[in-house]
Amino acid sequence: MTAAHSSKEAFWTEIQKQLSLLSAKAPGLKSKATVPKLYEIFVLSCVARALRSIGATLTAKDSNDAPTTTLRFRLAPGLIYSPTTAASFVEISRNKKKYELHGGLRIKGRSGVLHELDVCVIDRKAAVNCRAKEIAPSYTHVKLLVECKFLGKPTFPLDLGREFVGLGAEFSLRIKTIVSNTSNDEVHDLVTKHKGTENFLISAHPKAKVDLFVKWMANELRQVL
Amino acid sequence: MSPGEDNQIEFKLDENIEILLDSLRKLDLAWIGDEIQDAILEDWLGVRESIVVNPAFDWKEDQTVRKVRGRGQETVALSVLRNYFVELFDVWKEAQVQLSEAIGEKRLHVELAPPGVGQPLVVFQSDYEKASSELRRILERVLPEPGTEEPL
């Protein structure tokens, strides 16, 4: 056995040792469903930062529309009025108008079919009305939609780009964007051709890239809120 | 680490990768193992396709054959591990900080709950950051900067 071979073997043994240690300390990773949700909340927090930067006032609200210090997000997408799965949201006040920032909310598209929006901003009046009447908000109430994809593999798959184009066709609005920690030039071409935008390579690092994304988002939100 | 192996004609996982996937399965993290396998296969297929598109024979002897090289199995596997065990934790931590600052509530608590009235999920235990420091250090040392194509 060569020295290089044995050092390589030692390297992989160490990696496995570390994974064994960490898997016990990350119960959330046992389920694949947790991963996209964490990323969605991260992107939602970037939108919250953007809103704050354009002078909006934000208030955390629980599923009963009462102020809270606990923002509880659901693991699976749900309806705005669902009594068992309703999630917290962020109330937005800007220029005497109110909106709501939601994560994993199901909204009716132009076809009447319900779609999950990973992150969205909707009219507050419509949201309150939908909760009271137990109906889903429609695409006309949406001001912003963000599709979020956190992936382990380095290349953003083309089929997810196609899915996003389909989703975008159901919502005619200015800000519809796909955000991911990975990238793909072909998906960039596809999405921009269909009047969407992509924000690729957005993750906790590098911070400068996150700041740029927040700045871009703030400029867009200023146009529609 | 194995720059030449990504040009092989038949797809075969490296022995170290096979062992890694087996470990992940035993740790109840088979889905991460599956992603690693898919990512390696995609990387290999990209190279394989380029070999088919640019056949080795040519009329001109002096024509340079474009060399396409995949990231390599080990680089791909380690990148996937970095995304889930390091990057995702940072993303979650940053989300909580950003929300707290944007809302202007220092006591803000952010949690994830399964459908129904279930208890919130513990995604990472409180000592995860400290526990993950060694893996973070190892990966920073061996992985190329994100966005570069050079294998290990």
mmCIF file of C-alpha atoms in Angstrom:
data_model
loop_
_atom_site.group_PDB
_atom_site.id
_atom_site.type_symbol
_atom_site.label_atom_id
_atom_site.label_comp_id
_atom_site.label_asym_id
_atom_site.label_seq_id
_atom_site.Cartn_x
_atom_site.Cartn_y
_atom_site.Cartn_z
ATOM 1 C CA MET A 1 0.000 0.000 0.000
ATOM 2 C CA THR A 2 1.447 3.400 -1.003
ATOM 3 C CA ALA A 3 1.628 6.409 1.344
ATOM 4 C CA ALA A 4 -0.776 8.330 -0.916
ATOM 5 C CA HIS A 5 -3.256 5.483 -0.844
ATOM 6 C CA SER A 6 -3.176 5.170 2.918
ATOM 7 C CA SER A 7 -3.484 8.933 3.398
ATOM 8 C CA LYS A 8 -6.498 8.950 1.065
ATOM 9 C CA GLU A 9 -8.020 6.122 3.029
ATOM 10 C CA ALA A 10 -7.429 8.060 6.262
ATOM 11 C CA PHE A 11 -9.095 11.107 4.706
ATOM 12 C CA TRP A 12 -12.273 9.212 3.860
ATOM 13 C CA THR A 13 -12.317 7.480 7.226
ATOM 14 C CA GLU A 14 -12.202 10.921 8.849
ATOM 15 C CA ILE A 15 -15.045 12.170 6.626
ATOM 16 C CA GLN A 16 -17.172 9.210 7.661
ATOM 17 C CA LYS A 17 -16.355 9.805 11.314
ATOM 18 C CA GLN A 18 -17.458 13.426 11.012
ATOM 19 C CA LEU A 19 -20.683 12.463 9.228
ATOM 20 C CA SER A 20 -21.492 9.950 11.916
ATOM 21 C CA LEU A 21 -21.006 12.623 14.584
ATOM 22 C CA LEU A 22 -23.059 15.235 12.741
ATOM 23 C CA SER A 23 -25.947 13.007 11.718
ATOM 24 C CA ALA A 24 -26.772 12.526 15.402
ATOM 25 C CA LYS A 25 -26.796 16.290 15.902
ATOM 26 C CA ALA A 26 -28.896 17.143 12.859
ATOM 27 C CA PRO A 27 -32.170 15.228 13.212
ATOM 28 C CA GLY A 28 -33.751 17.530 10.644
ATOM 29 C CA LEU A 29 -31.503 16.145 7.940
ATOM 30 C CA LYS A 30 -33.013 12.677 8.271
ATOM 31 C CA SER A 31 -35.888 13.929 6.150
ATOM 32 C CA LYS A 32 -35.241 15.346 2.711
ATOM 33 C CA ALA A 33 -38.339 17.560 3.104
ATOM 34 C CA THR A 34 -36.620 19.776 5.663
ATOM 35 C CA VAL A 35 -33.918 21.018 3.307
ATOM 36 C CA PRO A 36 -36.045 23.057 0.860
ATOM 37 C CA LYS A 37 -37.983 24.596 3.743
ATOM 38 C CA LEU A 38 -34.856 25.916 5.461
ATOM 39 C CA TYR A 39 -33.755 27.510 2.232
ATOM 40 C CA GLU A 40 -37.202 28.993 1.618
ATOM 41 C CA ILE A 41 -37.108 30.613 5.056
ATOM 42 C CA PHE A 42 -33.647 31.987 4.245
ATOM 43 C CA VAL A 43 -34.922 33.512 0.992
ATOM 44 C CA LEU A 44 -37.980 34.846 2.825
ATOM 45 C CA SER A 45 -35.613 36.502 5.306
ATOM 46 C CA CYS A 46 -33.796 38.152 2.366
ATOM 47 C CA VAL A 47 -37.140 39.517 1.116
ATOM 48 C CA ALA A 48 -37.849 40.781 4.648
ATOM 49 C CA ARG A 49 -34.482 42.563 4.632
ATOM 50 C CA ALA A 50 -35.282 44.107 1.249
ATOM 51 C CA LEU A 51 -38.647 45.324 2.526
ATOM 52 C CA ARG A 52 -37.057 46.840 5.593
ATOM 53 C CA SER A 53 -34.495 48.610 3.430
ATOM 54 C CA ILE A 54 -37.245 50.405 1.491
ATOM 55 C CA GLY A 55 -38.848 51.662 4.670
ATOM 56 C CA ALA A 56 -41.525 49.031 5.245
ATOM 57 C CA THR A 57 -42.528 48.152 8.791
ATOM 58 C CA LEU A 58 -42.680 44.427 9.471
ATOM 59 C CA THR A 59 -44.641 42.601 12.165
ATOM 60 C CA ALA A 60 -44.490 38.879 12.893
ATOM 61 C CA LYS A 61 -48.003 37.409 13.061
ATOM 62 C CA ASP A 62 -49.222 33.977 14.123
ATOM 63 C CA SER A 63 -51.808 31.926 12.223
ATOM 64 C CA ASN A 64 -54.604 33.767 14.080
ATOM 65 C CA ASP A 65 -53.307 37.108 12.807
ATOM 66 C CA ALA A 66 -52.075 38.102 16.265
ATOM 67 C CA PRO A 67 -48.604 39.616 16.857
ATOM 68 C CA THR A 68 -46.078 37.003 17.935
ATOM 69 C CA THR A 69 -42.417 36.519 18.750
ATOM 70 C CA THR A 70 -42.460 33.005 17.250
ATOM 71 C CA LEU A 71 -42.548 32.623 13.508
ATOM 72 C CA ARG A 72 -43.669 29.074 12.846
ATOM 73 C CA PHE A 73 -43.295 27.812 9.303
ATOM 74 C CA ARG A 74 -44.857 24.600 8.112
ATOM 75 C CA LEU A 75 -42.932 21.701 6.697
ATOM 76 C CA ALA A 76 -45.410 21.204 3.850
ATOM 77 C CA PRO A 77 -47.248 23.752 1.718
ATOM 78 C CA GLY A 78 -50.702 24.708 2.927
ATOM 79 C CA LEU A 79 -53.733 26.893 2.581
ATOM 80 C CA ILE A 80 -54.015 30.331 4.117
ATOM 81 C CA TYR A 81 -57.019 29.331 6.217
ATOM 82 C CA SER A 82 -56.196 25.739 7.138
ATOM 83 C CA PRO A 83 -56.953 25.369 10.865
ATOM 84 C CA THR A 84 -54.326 22.686 11.480
ATOM 85 C CA THR A 85 -51.517 23.736 9.185
ATOM 86 C CA ALA A 86 -51.837 27.513 9.024
ATOM 87 C CA ALA A 87 -48.450 29.107 9.443
ATOM 88 C CA SER A 88 -47.132 32.399 10.742
ATOM 89 C CA PHE A 89 -46.489 35.250 8.339
ATOM 90 C CA VAL A 90 -45.042 38.739 8.285
ATOM 91 C CA GLU A 91 -47.327 41.733 8.011
ATOM 92 C CA ILE A 92 -45.914 44.533 5.852
ATOM 93 C CA SER A 93 -46.871 48.199 6.100
ATOM 94 C CA ARG A 94 -45.608 50.589 3.463
ATOM 95 C CA ASN A 95 -47.008 53.876 2.140
ATOM 96 C CA LYS A 96 -50.213 53.402 4.152
ATOM 97 C CA LYS A 97 -50.831 50.068 2.436
ATOM 98 C CA LYS A 98 -50.583 46.626 3.935
ATOM 99 C CA TYR A 99 -49.387 43.315 2.562
ATOM 100 C CA GLU A 100 -48.382 39.907 3.888
ATOM 101 C CA LEU A 101 -45.180 37.951 3.362
ATOM 102 C CA HIS A 102 -45.786 34.184 3.351
ATOM 103 C CA GLY A 103 -43.802 30.997 2.934
ATOM 104 C CA GLY A 104 -45.182 27.800 1.340
ATOM 105 C CA LEU A 105 -48.609 29.159 0.530
ATOM 106 C CA ARG A 106 -51.043 27.625 -1.963
ATOM 107 C CA ILE A 107 -52.532 30.153 -4.362
ATOM 108 C CA LYS A 108 -54.919 29.870 -7.293
ATOM 109 C CA GLY A 109 -53.255 30.469 -10.638
ATOM 110 C CA ARG A 110 -54.892 31.833 -13.792
ATOM 111 C CA SER A 111 -56.204 28.372 -14.612
ATOM 112 C CA GLY A 112 -57.882 28.081 -11.216
ATOM 113 C CA VAL A 113 -55.436 25.382 -10.148
ATOM 114 C CA LEU A 114 -53.737 25.761 -6.749
ATOM 115 C CA HIS A 115 -49.962 26.197 -6.819
ATOM 116 C CA GLU A 116 -47.519 26.354 -3.956
ATOM 117 C CA LEU A 117 -45.526 29.548 -3.893
ATOM 118 C CA ASP A 118 -42.344 29.100 -1.884
ATOM 119 C CA VAL A 119 -42.211 32.778 -0.937
ATOM 120 C CA CYS A 120 -44.807 35.380 -1.841
ATOM 121 C CA VAL A 121 -46.155 38.810 -0.990
ATOM 122 C CA ILE A 122 -49.928 39.235 -1.206
ATOM 123 C CA ASP A 123 -52.430 42.011 -0.505
ATOM 124 C CA ARG A 124 -53.314 42.116 3.157
ATOM 125 C CA LYS A 125 -57.009 42.911 2.555
ATOM 126 C CA ALA A 126 -57.368 39.920 0.267
ATOM 127 C CA ALA A 127 -55.506 37.696 2.725
ATOM 128 C CA VAL A 128 -57.775 38.663 5.611
ATOM 129 C CA ASN A 129 -60.809 38.088 3.428
ATOM 130 C CA CYS A 130 -59.541 34.678 2.308
ATOM 131 C CA ARG A 131 -58.904 33.583 5.920
ATOM 132 C CA ALA A 132 -62.406 34.670 6.940
ATOM 133 C CA LYS A 133 -64.125 33.034 3.971
ATOM 134 C CA GLU A 134 -61.847 30.000 3.938
ATOM 135 C CA ILE A 135 -60.851 30.409 0.323
ATOM 136 C CA ALA A 136 -57.450 30.477 -1.339
ATOM 137 C CA PRO A 137 -56.010 33.785 -2.553
ATOM 138 C CA SER A 138 -55.841 34.196 -6.312
ATOM 139 C CA TYR A 139 -52.980 35.204 -8.594
ATOM 140 C CA THR A 140 -54.441 38.727 -8.783
ATOM 141 C CA HIS A 141 -53.562 39.239 -5.103
ATOM 142 C CA VAL A 142 -49.900 38.323 -5.564
ATOM 143 C CA LYS A 143 -47.240 41.052 -5.743
ATOM 144 C CA LEU A 144 -44.149 38.869 -5.708
ATOM 145 C CA LEU A 145 -43.400 35.206 -6.130
ATOM 146 C CA VAL A 146 -40.130 33.435 -5.491
ATOM 147 C CA GLU A 147 -39.350 29.821 -6.285
ATOM 148 C CA CYS A 148 -36.522 28.503 -4.109
ATOM 149 C CA LYS A 149 -34.233 25.534 -4.777
ATOM 150 C CA PHE A 150 -31.430 24.434 -2.504
ATOM 151 C CA LEU A 151 -29.575 21.584 -4.145
ATOM 152 C CA GLY A 152 -26.751 19.297 -3.179
ATOM 153 C CA LYS A 153 -25.530 18.858 -6.747
ATOM 154 C CA PRO A 154 -23.658 21.672 -8.428
ATOM 155 C CA THR A 155 -25.793 22.170 -11.551
ATOM 156 C CA PHE A 156 -29.345 23.459 -11.542
ATOM 157 C CA PRO A 157 -31.458 20.936 -13.488
ATOM 158 C CA LEU A 158 -33.144 22.100 -16.679
ATOM 159 C CA ASP A 159 -36.442 20.413 -15.760
ATOM 160 C CA LEU A 160 -36.774 22.662 -12.698
ATOM 161 C CA GLY A 161 -36.293 25.633 -14.986
ATOM 162 C CA ARG A 162 -39.092 24.349 -17.202
ATOM 163 C CA GLU A 163 -41.328 23.906 -14.153
ATOM 164 C CA PHE A 164 -40.698 27.495 -13.162
ATOM 165 C CA VAL A 165 -41.619 28.741 -16.631
ATOM 166 C CA GLY A 166 -44.917 26.831 -16.309
ATOM 167 C CA LEU A 167 -45.563 28.336 -12.897
ATOM 168 C CA GLY A 168 -44.738 31.802 -14.200
ATOM 169 C CA ALA A 169 -47.382 31.421 -16.928
ATOM 170 C CA GLU A 170 -49.985 31.073 -14.182
ATOM 171 C CA PHE A 171 -49.007 34.373 -12.559
ATOM 172 C CA SER A 172 -48.773 37.566 -14.565
ATOM 173 C CA LEU A 173 -46.753 39.908 -12.417
ATOM 174 C CA ARG A 174 -43.528 41.876 -12.490
ATOM 175 C CA ILE A 175 -41.515 40.044 -9.854
ATOM 176 C CA LYS A 176 -41.286 36.318 -10.431
ATOM 177 C CA THR A 177 -37.898 34.917 -9.754
ATOM 178 C CA ILE A 178 -36.146 31.651 -9.122
ATOM 179 C CA VAL A 179 -33.465 31.575 -6.433
ATOM 180 C CA SER A 180 -30.957 28.777 -5.946
ATOM 181 C CA ASN A 181 -27.601 27.978 -4.398
ATOM 182 C CA THR A 182 -26.615 26.435 -7.756
ATOM 183 C CA SER A 183 -26.692 27.728 -11.317
ATOM 184 C CA ASN A 184 -27.199 26.792 -14.947
ATOM 185 C CA ASP A 185 -26.663 29.078 -17.941
ATOM 186 C CA GLU A 186 -29.312 27.288 -20.011
ATOM 187 C CA VAL A 187 -31.915 27.818 -17.290
ATOM 188 C CA HIS A 188 -30.928 31.480 -17.160
ATOM 189 C CA ASP A 189 -31.637 31.767 -20.916
ATOM 190 C CA LEU A 190 -34.892 29.846 -20.605
ATOM 191 C CA VAL A 191 -36.253 31.826 -17.665
ATOM 192 C CA THR A 192 -35.308 35.270 -18.943
ATOM 193 C CA LYS A 193 -36.812 34.489 -22.360
ATOM 194 C CA HIS A 194 -40.124 33.893 -20.555
ATOM 195 C CA LYS A 195 -40.037 37.176 -18.608
ATOM 196 C CA GLY A 196 -38.821 35.669 -15.398
ATOM 197 C CA THR A 197 -35.570 36.302 -13.580
ATOM 198 C CA GLU A 198 -33.067 34.055 -11.883
ATOM 199 C CA ASN A 199 -30.939 34.731 -8.852
ATOM 200 C CA PHE A 200 -28.446 31.879 -8.890
ATOM 201 C CA LEU A 201 -25.627 31.076 -6.467
ATOM 202 C CA ILE A 202 -27.464 32.652 -3.546
ATOM 203 C CA SER A 203 -26.522 31.083 -0.252
ATOM 204 C CA ALA A 204 -25.253 32.243 3.127
ATOM 205 C CA HIS A 205 -21.844 32.770 1.497
ATOM 206 C CA PRO A 206 -20.530 34.949 0.041
ATOM 207 C CA LYS A 207 -22.347 37.671 1.960
ATOM 208 C CA ALA A 208 -21.701 40.214 -0.776
ATOM 209 C CA LYS A 209 -23.778 38.129 -3.180
ATOM 210 C CA VAL A 210 -26.664 38.006 -0.683
ATOM 211 C CA ASP A 211 -26.427 41.781 -0.251
ATOM 212 C CA LEU A 212 -26.665 42.232 -4.018
ATOM 213 C CA PHE A 213 -29.716 39.979 -4.157
ATOM 214 C CA VAL A 214 -31.379 41.957 -1.356
ATOM 215 C CA LYS A 215 -30.606 45.208 -3.165
ATOM 216 C CA TRP A 216 -32.075 43.883 -6.407
ATOM 217 C CA MET A 217 -35.162 42.684 -4.537
ATOM 218 C CA ALA A 218 -35.558 46.060 -2.813
ATOM 219 C CA ASN A 219 -35.484 47.862 -6.190
ATOM 220 C CA GLU A 220 -38.121 45.529 -7.584
ATOM 221 C CA LEU A 221 -40.368 45.789 -4.526
ATOM 222 C CA ARG A 222 -40.176 49.574 -4.650
ATOM 223 C CA GLN A 223 -41.888 49.381 -8.067
ATOM 224 C CA VAL A 224 -44.841 47.269 -6.967
ATOM 225 C CA LEU A 225 -45.632 48.102 -3.331
ATOM 226 C CA MET B 1 -7.622 13.174 -6.371
ATOM 227 C CA SER B 2 -8.499 11.027 -9.370
ATOM 228 C CA PRO B 3 -8.361 13.315 -12.384
ATOM 229 C CA GLY B 4 -8.032 10.613 -14.999
ATOM 230 C CA GLU B 5 -10.881 8.417 -13.884
ATOM 231 C CA ASP B 6 -13.638 10.734 -15.073
ATOM 232 C CA ASN B 7 -12.844 9.887 -18.694
ATOM 233 C CA GLN B 8 -13.610 6.206 -18.283
ATOM 234 C CA ILE B 9 -16.030 4.652 -20.755
ATOM 235 C CA GLU B 10 -18.019 2.516 -18.304
ATOM 236 C CA PHE B 11 -19.570 4.205 -15.315
ATOM 237 C CA LYS B 12 -18.308 2.826 -12.042
ATOM 238 C CA LEU B 13 -18.253 4.394 -8.628
ATOM 239 C CA ASP B 14 -14.895 4.698 -6.884
ATOM 240 C CA GLU B 15 -14.409 2.391 -3.936
ATOM 241 C CA ASN B 16 -14.256 5.288 -1.465
ATOM 242 C CA ILE B 17 -17.523 6.648 -2.803
ATOM 243 C CA GLU B 18 -19.187 3.239 -2.484
ATOM 244 C CA ILE B 19 -18.070 3.122 1.146
ATOM 245 C CA LEU B 20 -19.314 6.672 1.725
ATOM 246 C CA LEU B 21 -22.753 5.876 0.264
ATOM 247 C CA ASP B 22 -22.959 2.790 2.426
ATOM 248 C CA SER B 23 -22.148 4.861 5.534
ATOM 249 C CA LEU B 24 -24.822 7.417 4.659
ATOM 250 C CA ARG B 25 -27.387 4.646 4.289
ATOM 251 C CA LYS B 26 -26.470 3.295 7.711
ATOM 252 C CA LEU B 27 -26.816 6.786 9.200
ATOM 253 C CA ASP B 28 -30.371 7.034 7.847
ATOM 254 C CA LEU B 29 -29.218 9.586 5.274
ATOM 255 C CA ALA B 30 -29.715 7.462 2.183
ATOM 256 C CA TRP B 31 -31.305 10.385 0.337
ATOM 257 C CA ILE B 32 -28.016 12.299 0.511
ATOM 258 C CA GLY B 33 -26.231 9.208 -0.803
ATOM 259 C CA ASP B 34 -28.711 9.042 -3.685
ATOM 260 C CA GLU B 35 -28.054 12.693 -4.532
ATOM 261 C CA ILE B 36 -24.325 12.109 -4.506
ATOM 262 C CA GLN B 37 -24.738 9.156 -6.850
ATOM 263 C CA ASP B 38 -26.986 11.172 -9.197
ATOM 264 C CA ALA B 39 -24.598 14.117 -9.201
ATOM 265 C CA ILE B 40 -21.620 11.872 -9.973
ATOM 266 C CA LEU B 41 -23.534 10.183 -12.769
ATOM 267 C CA GLU B 42 -24.533 13.557 -14.263
ATOM 268 C CA ASP B 43 -20.939 14.735 -14.067
ATOM 269 C CA TRP B 44 -19.748 11.571 -15.782
ATOM 270 C CA LEU B 45 -22.472 11.721 -18.446
ATOM 271 C CA GLY B 46 -21.378 15.254 -19.321
ATOM 272 C CA VAL B 47 -17.878 13.969 -19.995
ATOM 273 C CA ARG B 48 -19.119 10.830 -21.770
ATOM 274 C CA GLU B 49 -21.300 12.904 -24.088
ATOM 275 C CA SER B 50 -18.364 15.096 -25.017
ATOM 276 C CA ILE B 51 -16.332 12.007 -25.909
ATOM 277 C CA VAL B 52 -19.093 10.830 -28.250
ATOM 278 C CA VAL B 53 -19.551 14.276 -29.784
ATOM 279 C CA ASN B 54 -15.793 14.696 -30.363
ATOM 280 C CA PRO B 55 -14.583 11.298 -31.620
ATOM 281 C CA ALA B 56 -10.925 10.551 -31.172
ATOM 282 C CA PHE B 57 -10.218 9.893 -34.900
ATOM 283 C CA ASP B 58 -9.557 12.813 -37.162
ATOM 284 C CA TRP B 59 -8.170 13.426 -40.649
ATOM 285 C CA LYS B 60 -5.897 16.174 -39.433
ATOM 286 C CA GLU B 61 -3.196 14.834 -37.219
ATOM 287 C CA ASP B 62 -2.369 18.189 -35.679
ATOM 288 C CA GLN B 63 -5.939 19.078 -34.682
ATOM 289 C CA THR B 64 -6.246 19.568 -30.954
ATOM 290 C CA VAL B 65 -8.956 17.448 -29.397
ATOM 291 C CA ARG B 66 -10.866 19.496 -26.839
ATOM 292 C CA LYS B 67 -10.436 17.879 -23.473
ATOM 293 C CA VAL B 68 -13.525 17.925 -21.327
ATOM 294 C CA ARG B 69 -12.974 16.917 -17.772
ATOM 295 C CA GLY B 70 -15.621 16.310 -15.145
ATOM 296 C CA ARG B 71 -15.287 17.552 -11.619
ATOM 297 C CA GLY B 72 -14.364 14.064 -10.485
ATOM 298 C CA GLN B 73 -16.312 11.725 -8.226
ATOM 299 C CA GLU B 74 -14.681 12.790 -4.992
ATOM 300 C CA THR B 75 -15.061 16.521 -5.635
ATOM 301 C CA VAL B 76 -18.714 16.061 -6.515
ATOM 302 C CA ALA B 77 -19.349 13.939 -3.404
ATOM 303 C CA LEU B 78 -17.607 16.391 -1.098
ATOM 304 C CA SER B 79 -19.465 19.348 -2.643
ATOM 305 C CA VAL B 80 -22.792 17.676 -1.931
ATOM 306 C CA LEU B 81 -21.699 16.977 1.653
ATOM 307 C CA ARG B 82 -20.585 20.587 2.066
ATOM 308 C CA ASN B 83 -23.952 21.864 0.857
ATOM 309 C CA TYR B 84 -25.950 19.768 3.299
ATOM 310 C CA PHE B 85 -23.715 19.632 6.370
ATOM 311 C CA VAL B 86 -22.107 23.084 6.281
ATOM 312 C CA GLU B 87 -23.919 25.449 3.916
ATOM 313 C CA LEU B 88 -27.437 24.509 4.956
ATOM 314 C CA PHE B 89 -26.671 25.155 8.619
ATOM 315 C CA ASP B 90 -25.266 28.587 7.698
ATOM 316 C CA VAL B 91 -28.364 29.317 5.623
ATOM 317 C CA TRP B 92 -30.659 28.456 8.552
ATOM 318 C CA LYS B 93 -28.622 30.508 11.008
ATOM 319 C CA GLU B 94 -28.538 33.486 8.652
ATOM 320 C CA ALA B 95 -32.302 33.244 8.067
ATOM 321 C CA GLN B 96 -32.967 33.617 11.788
ATOM 322 C CA VAL B 97 -30.608 36.575 12.132
ATOM 323 C CA GLN B 98 -31.989 38.353 9.062
ATOM 324 C CA LEU B 99 -35.618 37.877 10.123
ATOM 325 C CA SER B 100 -34.928 39.085 13.627
ATOM 326 C CA GLU B 101 -33.181 42.217 12.328
ATOM 327 C CA ALA B 102 -35.741 42.975 9.619
ATOM 328 C CA ILE B 103 -38.671 42.646 12.007
ATOM 329 C CA GLY B 104 -36.789 44.471 14.735
ATOM 330 C CA GLU B 105 -37.492 41.819 17.354
ATOM 331 C CA LYS B 106 -34.431 40.502 19.160
ATOM 332 C CA ARG B 107 -36.427 37.753 20.882
ATOM 333 C CA LEU B 108 -37.857 36.439 17.600
ATOM 334 C CA HIS B 109 -37.853 32.667 17.432
ATOM 335 C CA VAL B 110 -38.099 30.939 14.058
ATOM 336 C CA GLU B 111 -39.240 27.344 13.903
ATOM 337 C CA LEU B 112 -40.368 24.663 11.492
ATOM 338 C CA ALA B 113 -43.294 22.401 12.322
ATOM 339 C CA PRO B 114 -44.859 19.389 10.658
ATOM 340 C CA PRO B 115 -48.511 19.664 9.572
ATOM 341 C CA GLY B 116 -51.039 19.545 12.367
ATOM 342 C CA VAL B 117 -50.369 20.719 15.883
ATOM 343 C CA GLY B 118 -47.112 18.814 16.207
ATOM 344 C CA GLN B 119 -44.079 19.987 18.126
ATOM 345 C CA PRO B 120 -41.558 22.089 16.221
ATOM 346 C CA LEU B 121 -38.811 20.142 14.565
ATOM 347 C CA VAL B 122 -35.265 20.251 15.940
ATOM 348 C CA VAL B 123 -33.330 20.677 12.718
ATOM 349 C CA PHE B 124 -29.872 21.175 14.209
ATOM 350 C CA GLN B 125 -29.058 20.634 17.853
ATOM 351 C CA SER B 126 -27.642 23.602 19.745
ATOM 352 C CA ASP B 127 -24.078 22.269 19.630
ATOM 353 C CA TYR B 128 -24.142 21.517 15.893
ATOM 354 C CA GLU B 129 -22.044 24.522 14.936
ATOM 355 C CA LYS B 130 -19.215 23.482 17.224
ATOM 356 C CA ALA B 131 -19.517 19.849 16.181
ATOM 357 C CA SER B 132 -19.372 20.721 12.485
ATOM 358 C CA SER B 133 -16.229 22.863 12.738
ATOM 359 C CA GLU B 134 -13.888 19.977 11.903
ATOM 360 C CA LEU B 135 -15.805 18.924 8.775
ATOM 361 C CA ARG B 136 -15.957 22.576 7.730
ATOM 362 C CA ARG B 137 -12.174 22.870 8.148
ATOM 363 C CA ILE B 138 -11.497 19.700 6.136
ATOM 364 C CA LEU B 139 -13.779 20.728 3.293
ATOM 365 C CA GLU B 140 -12.381 24.254 3.126
ATOM 366 C CA ARG B 141 -8.929 22.730 2.736
ATOM 367 C CA VAL B 142 -9.731 20.256 -0.049
ATOM 368 C CA LEU B 143 -12.581 21.740 -2.076
ATOM 369 C CA PRO B 144 -12.085 24.255 -4.839
ATOM 370 C CA GLU B 145 -13.822 27.576 -4.511
ATOM 371 C CA PRO B 146 -17.470 27.334 -5.575
ATOM 372 C CA GLY B 147 -17.885 27.908 -9.292
ATOM 373 C CA THR B 148 -14.475 26.562 -10.328
ATOM 374 C CA GLU B 149 -14.204 23.425 -12.385
ATOM 375 C CA GLU B 150 -10.875 22.065 -11.265
ATOM 376 C CA PRO B 151 -10.967 18.590 -9.765
ATOM 377 C CA LEU B 152 -9.212 17.881 -6.450
#
